[in-house]
Every structure is written in C-alpha cells, then in structure tokens.
Amino acid sequence: MGAPLRVRADEIGESENDFARDVIAGLTSRPKWLLPKYFYDAAGARLFDDITLLPEYYPTRAELAILREHATDIARRIPPGAALIEFGSGSSNKARTLLAAAPAIAAYVPVDISPEMLAQEADKVRQQFPQLTVLPVEADFTKPFDLPEAVAGMSRTGFFPGSTIGNFEPHEASAFLRHARQILGRGAVLIIGVDLVKDPAVLNAAYNDLAGVTAKFNLNLLTRINRELGANIDLSAFCHRAFYNSERNRIEMHLASKTRQKVRVAGRMIDFRAGETIHTENSYKYTLESFGALAPGSGWSPTAVWTDDNRYFSVQALVAQDD
Ligand code: AVI
C-alpha cells in the first residue's frame, strides 16, 4: 500500500468550503436536504454518544450484545496476524470488544475524520492492549485513503459497525462496499453491523426518544450552520421530525419549519414555507435477504450472520471476492 496519510493545510480549508457548498446546494434545492455526515461536529458527536445510551435506541446495545455473545465465532473469521481496519472508528468500544476476543490481531487501524477522537480512542486501545500496534489514520473513510506502510504485508480485516452503512443510499452503500474491497485488498474479510427491518413502532421510538436527545442532535446541525456559516437561523422556529418510511425501508429525519420564514446562510436568503422540511438523514434498514443480495453485487461474499435474540440487528462476515 502507499505512504501514510498526510493532511495538507489546504485540504483543511477545502473541507470548510465543502461544508458551505453542500449546505447552500441542499438549502436551495426542492425538497431541501442536508448531508448527515455534517451532524458530527464536537457537540453532535457528544449527542450521538448520548443517543447510543437511550432506552429506545436499541442498535448499539444489540450490536454490542452480538459482539460479546459471538465473540469467539466472529474472531475465528479473522486471519491470525491480520490488521483490523475500522472505518469511521469514533468511539473504540466495539473494536475493543472484538480485539479482546481476537488476540491474534496484530494491528488496529482506526480511520476517522476527527483527530481529537482518534487520539483519545487510540490511547484507550493502547492501554488495554499494550502488545497491539495501533496506527490511527485521520481521513474521511468514504474517500480513497492510504493505509499505513506497516500493514502492507498483513492480511486485512475491515470493521464497519453501527449500521453506518444504513446512512448511505443503497447505491452509495454498494459503492462503499466496493471502495472497502479496493482498500482492503485480496483475501480481505469485512465484519459489518447492519440494522434490520422490524416493527415500525420500535423504529419510530428509536428516533423519537422521550428525552428529546435525537431532536437536539438533529437541530444541532442548524447551530453548526449558524456558527460556521454566519447564518441567523432561529432554532425555535424548527422542529425535529422522524418517521419510518415502510415503502423504502428507512427512517427519515427532517427539520420542519414551524412558520413561513426567511433565513440568511452564507450571505444567501433562503425561504421556507410553513411546514416545509429539510431532509437531514435516511437510516436504511435491511432484511437478511436484501443485505445478502447487496454484498455479492459489491465485491463481497457473505459467509456468516449473527443476530441478537430479538433479531433487531445483525453482524455479518463477508469475504472479498477475487478480482
Ligand atoms: C450513525 N447512524 C447509524 C445512526 C442511525 O441510527 O442511523 C445515526 C442516528 N440518527 C439518529 N439517531 C441515530
């Protein structure tokens, strides 16, 4: 593989412009939209951590239960001496659960866009596993990035928990799987968390928690736009809306304008009709069959599936198809 990733100062400037460009593109479209990757500024990342602890938000608990209960079986799918590459590592909780069950893993490569989170979580992993080589890579995992030189000769196992794949449109999910196949190379394994279709009441509750944390997480996107793009959006004039769209097997999150209003964002005036929404996120839910059909068309062969007792969530092992 290539040289270790280096971030250039002009790339940092570029990403700020990306934010302005994407927000203007989304708010001047009909229907209006914003990209969910922008939820995760420092406050958004903290709110997401709070979401994972909510009684209604089952995915994190269900996935951790699967990783714990089937740890030995999952670890058996990972070749000895492999490097574990985590896409969008965030909190290292799940990786540490997997690493504890798979002592033959030689290196852990968390890939994340937030340098603070990377450094903090890498330290936790080093403390718990002093023998393990930990090689953090600061990068947007959805774009091409170089793996550290040190893992060049190792077999690679990707780790993509949390059903983050569900936040991609199906064609993007397929493109991501191909991209992961490309980065991980021949003979790779991918351990991926995939949230499952279930009773809409369970899904609707998970994204409309009684404590209002998901609403804060959604509205924080407007706070970020105000702060970073010199906007004047009145947060009290918008409300959180989340619902399960059963035709498309996805939770949709929106921010709804309570009134007819105009806001200024990066020097532009944006009009809202009363009730008009900004579509901020989709969270796709798969059946075992629908994910089982997506993977083979995207460079991977499914080899094992584990679920929790409720069959709310799945962890799946895929192996790379040969070129
Ligand atoms: C990160 N992602 C998998 C979460 C989800 O469930 O789609 C993001 C989230 N949005 C609202 N609550 C949680």
Coordinates of C-alpha atoms and ligand atoms in Angstrom, one line a residue:
M1 CA 0.0 0.0 0.0
G2 CA 1.0 3.7 -0.3
A3 CA 2.6 6.1 2.1
P4 CA 0.9 7.0 5.4
L5 CA -1.8 9.6 5.1
R6 CA -0.7 13.2 5.4
V7 CA -3.2 16.1 5.7
R8 CA -2.2 19.3 4.0
A9 CA -3.2 22.7 5.3
D10 CA -5.1 23.5 2.1
E11 CA -7.2 20.3 2.5
I12 CA -8.5 21.7 5.8
G13 CA -9.5 24.9 4.0
E14 CA -11.1 22.8 1.3
S15 CA -13.3 20.9 3.7
E16 CA -14.7 24.1 5.2
N17 CA -15.6 25.2 1.7
D18 CA -17.2 21.7 1.1
F19 CA -19.5 22.4 4.1
A20 CA -20.6 25.8 2.7
R21 CA -21.1 24.4 -0.8
D22 CA -23.1 21.4 0.4
V23 CA -25.3 23.4 2.7
I24 CA -26.1 26.0 0.0
A25 CA -26.7 23.3 -2.5
G26 CA -29.1 21.5 -0.1
L27 CA -31.0 24.5 1.1
T28 CA -31.6 25.9 -2.4
S29 CA -32.9 22.5 -3.6
R30 CA -36.5 21.3 -3.6
P31 CA -37.1 19.4 -1.4
K32 CA -34.4 20.8 0.8
W33 CA -31.7 18.5 2.2
L34 CA -28.5 18.5 4.3
L35 CA -25.9 15.7 4.4
P36 CA -25.9 13.6 7.6
K37 CA -22.1 13.5 7.8
Y38 CA -22.3 17.1 9.0
F39 CA -24.1 16.1 12.2
Y40 CA -20.8 15.2 13.8
D41 CA -19.1 18.3 15.0
A42 CA -17.9 18.1 18.6
A43 CA -21.4 18.8 20.1
G44 CA -23.0 16.4 17.5
A45 CA -20.6 13.6 18.3
R46 CA -21.3 14.0 22.1
L47 CA -25.1 14.0 21.4
F48 CA -24.7 10.8 19.2
D49 CA -22.9 9.2 22.2
D50 CA -25.9 10.1 24.3
I51 CA -28.2 8.6 21.7
T52 CA -26.4 5.3 22.0
L53 CA -27.3 5.1 25.7
L54 CA -31.0 5.9 25.3
P55 CA -33.5 3.2 26.3
E56 CA -35.3 3.5 22.9
Y57 CA -32.1 3.4 20.8
Y58 CA -31.6 -0.4 20.5
P59 CA -28.9 -0.6 17.8
T60 CA -25.8 0.0 19.9
R61 CA -26.9 -2.4 22.7
A62 CA -28.0 -5.1 20.3
E63 CA -24.7 -4.9 18.4
L64 CA -22.6 -5.0 21.5
A65 CA -24.6 -8.0 22.7
I66 CA -23.9 -9.8 19.5
L67 CA -20.2 -8.9 19.5
R68 CA -20.0 -10.2 23.1
E69 CA -22.1 -13.3 22.7
H70 CA -20.5 -14.5 19.4
A71 CA -17.0 -13.0 20.0
T72 CA -15.2 -16.3 19.6
D73 CA -17.0 -17.3 16.5
I74 CA -16.5 -13.8 14.9
A75 CA -12.8 -13.8 15.9
R76 CA -12.5 -17.2 14.1
R77 CA -13.3 -15.4 10.8
I78 CA -10.3 -13.1 11.2
P79 CA -7.0 -14.5 9.9
P80 CA -4.2 -14.6 12.5
G81 CA -1.7 -11.7 12.2
A82 CA -4.4 -9.5 10.4
A83 CA -4.7 -5.8 10.7
L84 CA -8.1 -4.7 11.8
I85 CA -9.1 -1.5 9.9
E86 CA -12.1 0.3 11.4
F87 CA -14.0 2.7 9.0
G88 CA -15.2 5.8 10.9
S89 CA -14.0 4.5 14.2
G90 CA -15.5 7.1 16.6
S91 CA -15.7 5.5 20.0
S92 CA -13.5 2.4 20.2
N93 CA -15.9 0.5 22.4
K94 CA -17.0 -2.1 19.8
A95 CA -13.4 -2.5 18.4
R96 CA -12.2 -3.2 22.0
T97 CA -14.8 -5.9 22.4
L98 CA -13.7 -7.5 19.2
L99 CA -9.9 -7.1 19.9
A100 CA -10.4 -8.7 23.4
A101 CA -11.8 -11.8 21.6
A102 CA -9.2 -11.9 18.9
P103 CA -5.7 -11.8 20.4
A104 CA -4.2 -12.9 17.1
I105 CA -4.9 -9.5 15.5
A106 CA -1.5 -7.8 15.0
A107 CA -2.5 -4.2 14.3
Y108 CA -5.5 -1.9 14.8
V109 CA -6.0 0.9 12.3
P110 CA -8.9 3.3 13.3
V111 CA -9.8 5.6 10.5
D112 CA -11.7 8.8 11.5
I113 CA -12.1 12.4 10.4
S114 CA -11.8 13.8 13.9
P115 CA -8.2 14.0 15.2
E116 CA -9.3 14.5 18.8
M117 CA -11.5 11.4 18.9
L118 CA -8.8 9.4 17.1
A119 CA -6.1 10.3 19.6
Q120 CA -8.3 9.8 22.6
E121 CA -9.6 6.4 21.5
A122 CA -6.2 5.2 20.2
D123 CA -4.9 5.8 23.8
K124 CA -7.7 3.7 25.3
V125 CA -6.9 0.8 22.9
R126 CA -3.1 1.1 23.6
Q127 CA -3.8 1.0 27.4
Q128 CA -6.0 -2.1 27.1
F129 CA -3.8 -3.9 24.6
P130 CA -0.2 -2.9 25.1
Q131 CA 1.1 -5.6 22.7
L132 CA -1.1 -4.4 19.8
T133 CA 0.3 -2.0 17.1
V134 CA -2.2 0.9 16.9
L135 CA -1.9 3.1 13.8
P136 CA -4.6 5.8 13.6
V137 CA -5.4 7.3 10.2
E138 CA -7.0 10.7 10.0
A139 CA -9.2 10.6 6.9
D140 CA -12.8 10.7 5.6
F141 CA -13.3 6.9 5.2
T142 CA -15.7 7.3 2.4
K143 CA -12.9 8.7 0.2
P144 CA -9.8 7.0 -1.0
F145 CA -7.0 7.0 1.7
D146 CA -3.7 5.2 2.2
L147 CA -3.2 2.6 4.8
P148 CA 0.0 2.9 6.9
E149 CA 3.1 1.3 5.4
A150 CA 3.3 -1.0 8.4
V151 CA 0.2 -3.0 7.4
A152 CA 1.3 -3.5 3.8
G153 CA 2.3 -7.2 4.3
M154 CA -0.6 -8.1 6.6
S155 CA -3.9 -9.6 5.7
R156 CA -6.7 -7.0 6.3
T157 CA -10.0 -7.3 8.1
G158 CA -12.3 -4.3 7.8
F159 CA -14.7 -3.4 10.7
F160 CA -17.7 -1.2 10.0
P161 CA -20.1 -1.5 12.9
G162 CA -23.0 0.7 14.0
S163 CA -25.1 0.2 10.8
T164 CA -23.4 3.3 9.4
I165 CA -24.0 1.6 6.1
G166 CA -27.7 2.4 6.6
N167 CA -27.0 6.1 6.3
F168 CA -25.9 5.6 2.7
E169 CA -28.4 5.4 -0.2
P170 CA -28.4 1.8 -1.5
H171 CA -26.3 2.7 -4.5
E172 CA -23.8 4.5 -2.2
A173 CA -23.8 1.5 0.2
S174 CA -22.8 -0.6 -2.8
A175 CA -20.1 1.9 -3.8
F176 CA -18.8 2.0 -0.3
L177 CA -18.5 -1.8 -0.2
R178 CA -16.5 -1.7 -3.5
H179 CA -14.3 1.0 -2.1
A180 CA -13.7 -1.0 1.1
R181 CA -12.9 -4.1 -1.1
Q182 CA -10.3 -1.9 -3.0
I183 CA -8.7 -0.6 0.1
L184 CA -8.6 -3.9 2.0
G185 CA -7.4 -5.9 -1.0
R186 CA -7.3 -9.6 -1.9
G187 CA -8.4 -12.1 0.6
A188 CA -9.8 -9.4 3.0
V189 CA -12.6 -10.0 5.4
L190 CA -15.3 -7.4 6.4
I191 CA -17.2 -7.5 9.7
I192 CA -20.1 -5.2 9.3
G193 CA -23.1 -4.2 11.5
V194 CA -26.4 -4.0 9.7
D195 CA -29.7 -2.9 11.3
L196 CA -32.7 -4.9 10.3
V197 CA -36.3 -4.2 9.3
K198 CA -38.6 -4.6 12.2
D199 CA -41.9 -3.5 13.8
P200 CA -42.2 0.2 12.8
A201 CA -43.2 1.1 16.4
V202 CA -39.8 0.0 17.6
L203 CA -38.1 2.0 14.8
N204 CA -40.2 5.1 15.3
A205 CA -39.5 5.1 19.1
A206 CA -35.7 4.8 18.5
Y207 CA -35.6 8.0 16.5
N208 CA -38.2 9.9 18.6
D209 CA -36.8 9.4 22.1
L210 CA -38.8 10.8 25.0
A211 CA -35.8 12.7 26.4
G212 CA -35.5 14.6 23.1
V213 CA -31.8 13.8 22.5
T214 CA -32.4 12.8 18.9
A215 CA -34.2 16.1 18.4
K216 CA -31.2 18.0 19.8
F217 CA -28.9 16.0 17.6
N218 CA -30.9 16.9 14.5
L219 CA -31.3 20.6 15.5
N220 CA -27.6 20.9 16.3
L221 CA -27.0 20.9 12.5
L222 CA -28.6 24.3 12.4
T223 CA -26.5 25.5 15.3
R224 CA -23.4 24.4 13.3
I225 CA -24.6 26.3 10.2
N226 CA -25.2 29.4 12.3
R227 CA -21.7 29.2 13.9
E228 CA -19.7 28.2 10.8
L229 CA -21.5 29.9 8.0
G230 CA -22.6 33.1 9.7
A231 CA -26.3 32.1 9.5
N232 CA -29.2 33.6 11.5
I233 CA -31.4 30.5 11.9
D234 CA -33.8 30.7 14.8
L235 CA -33.8 27.1 16.2
S236 CA -37.1 27.6 18.0
A237 CA -38.7 28.0 14.5
F238 CA -37.8 24.4 13.5
C239 CA -38.8 21.0 14.9
H240 CA -37.4 17.5 14.7
R241 CA -39.5 15.0 12.6
A242 CA -38.6 11.4 12.2
F243 CA -40.7 8.5 10.8
Y244 CA -40.4 5.1 9.3
N245 CA -41.0 5.0 5.5
S246 CA -42.0 1.4 5.1
E247 CA -42.1 1.5 1.3
R248 CA -38.4 2.4 1.3
N249 CA -37.4 0.6 4.5
R250 CA -35.8 3.7 6.0
I251 CA -36.2 6.1 8.9
E252 CA -36.3 9.6 7.5
M253 CA -35.2 12.5 9.7
H254 CA -36.3 16.0 8.8
L255 CA -36.2 19.5 10.3
A256 CA -39.6 21.1 9.8
S257 CA -40.1 24.9 9.6
K258 CA -42.9 25.8 12.0
T259 CA -43.7 29.0 10.1
R260 CA -43.2 30.8 6.8
Q261 CA -39.8 32.4 7.2
K262 CA -36.6 33.6 5.6
V263 CA -33.2 32.8 6.9
R264 CA -29.7 34.1 5.9
V265 CA -27.0 31.5 5.3
A266 CA -23.5 32.4 4.0
G267 CA -24.9 35.7 2.6
R268 CA -27.9 34.0 0.8
M269 CA -31.6 34.4 1.7
I270 CA -33.4 31.1 2.0
D271 CA -37.2 30.9 2.0
F272 CA -39.3 28.4 4.0
R273 CA -42.9 27.7 3.6
A274 CA -44.8 26.8 6.9
G275 CA -44.3 23.0 7.3
E276 CA -41.6 22.8 4.7
T277 CA -38.8 20.4 5.8
I278 CA -35.1 19.9 5.4
H279 CA -34.4 16.2 4.9
T280 CA -31.4 15.6 7.1
E281 CA -30.9 11.8 7.2
N282 CA -32.0 8.4 6.0
S283 CA -31.3 5.3 8.0
Y284 CA -32.0 2.3 5.9
K285 CA -33.0 -1.0 7.4
Y286 CA -32.2 -4.2 5.6
T287 CA -33.6 -7.7 5.7
L288 CA -31.1 -10.6 5.9
E289 CA -32.1 -11.3 2.3
S290 CA -31.8 -7.7 1.0
F291 CA -28.3 -7.3 2.5
G292 CA -27.4 -10.8 1.4
A293 CA -28.2 -9.6 -2.2
L294 CA -26.3 -6.3 -1.9
A295 CA -23.0 -7.7 -0.8
P296 CA -22.3 -10.1 -3.7
G297 CA -23.0 -7.4 -6.3
S298 CA -20.5 -5.2 -4.5
G299 CA -17.4 -7.4 -4.4
W300 CA -18.1 -9.4 -1.2
S301 CA -19.4 -12.9 -0.4
P302 CA -21.5 -13.3 2.8
T303 CA -20.1 -16.1 5.0
A304 CA -21.8 -15.7 8.4
V305 CA -24.6 -13.7 10.0
W306 CA -25.2 -13.3 13.8
T307 CA -28.3 -11.6 15.3
D308 CA -29.5 -10.7 18.7
D309 CA -32.3 -12.6 20.4
N310 CA -34.9 -10.1 19.1
R311 CA -33.5 -10.2 15.6
Y312 CA -33.3 -6.4 15.7
F313 CA -29.7 -6.2 14.5
S314 CA -27.1 -8.2 12.6
V315 CA -23.3 -8.5 12.5
Q316 CA -22.2 -10.1 9.2
A317 CA -18.9 -11.5 8.0
L318 CA -18.1 -11.1 4.3
V319 CA -15.0 -12.2 2.4
A320 CA -13.6 -10.3 -0.6
Q321 CA -14.4 -11.9 -4.0
D322 CA -11.4 -12.4 -6.2
D323 CA -10.8 -9.8 -8.9
Ligands
AVI1 C1 -24.8 6.6 12.8 N1 -26.1 6.1 12.4 C2 -26.0 4.7 12.1 C3 -27.2 6.5 13.3 C4 -28.5 5.8 12.7 O1 -29.2 5.2 13.5 O2 -28.8 5.9 11.5 C5 -27.4 8.0 13.3 C6 -28.6 8.4 14.1 N2 -29.5 9.3 13.7 C7 -30.4 9.4 14.6 N3 -30.2 8.6 15.6 C8 -29.0 8.0 15.3

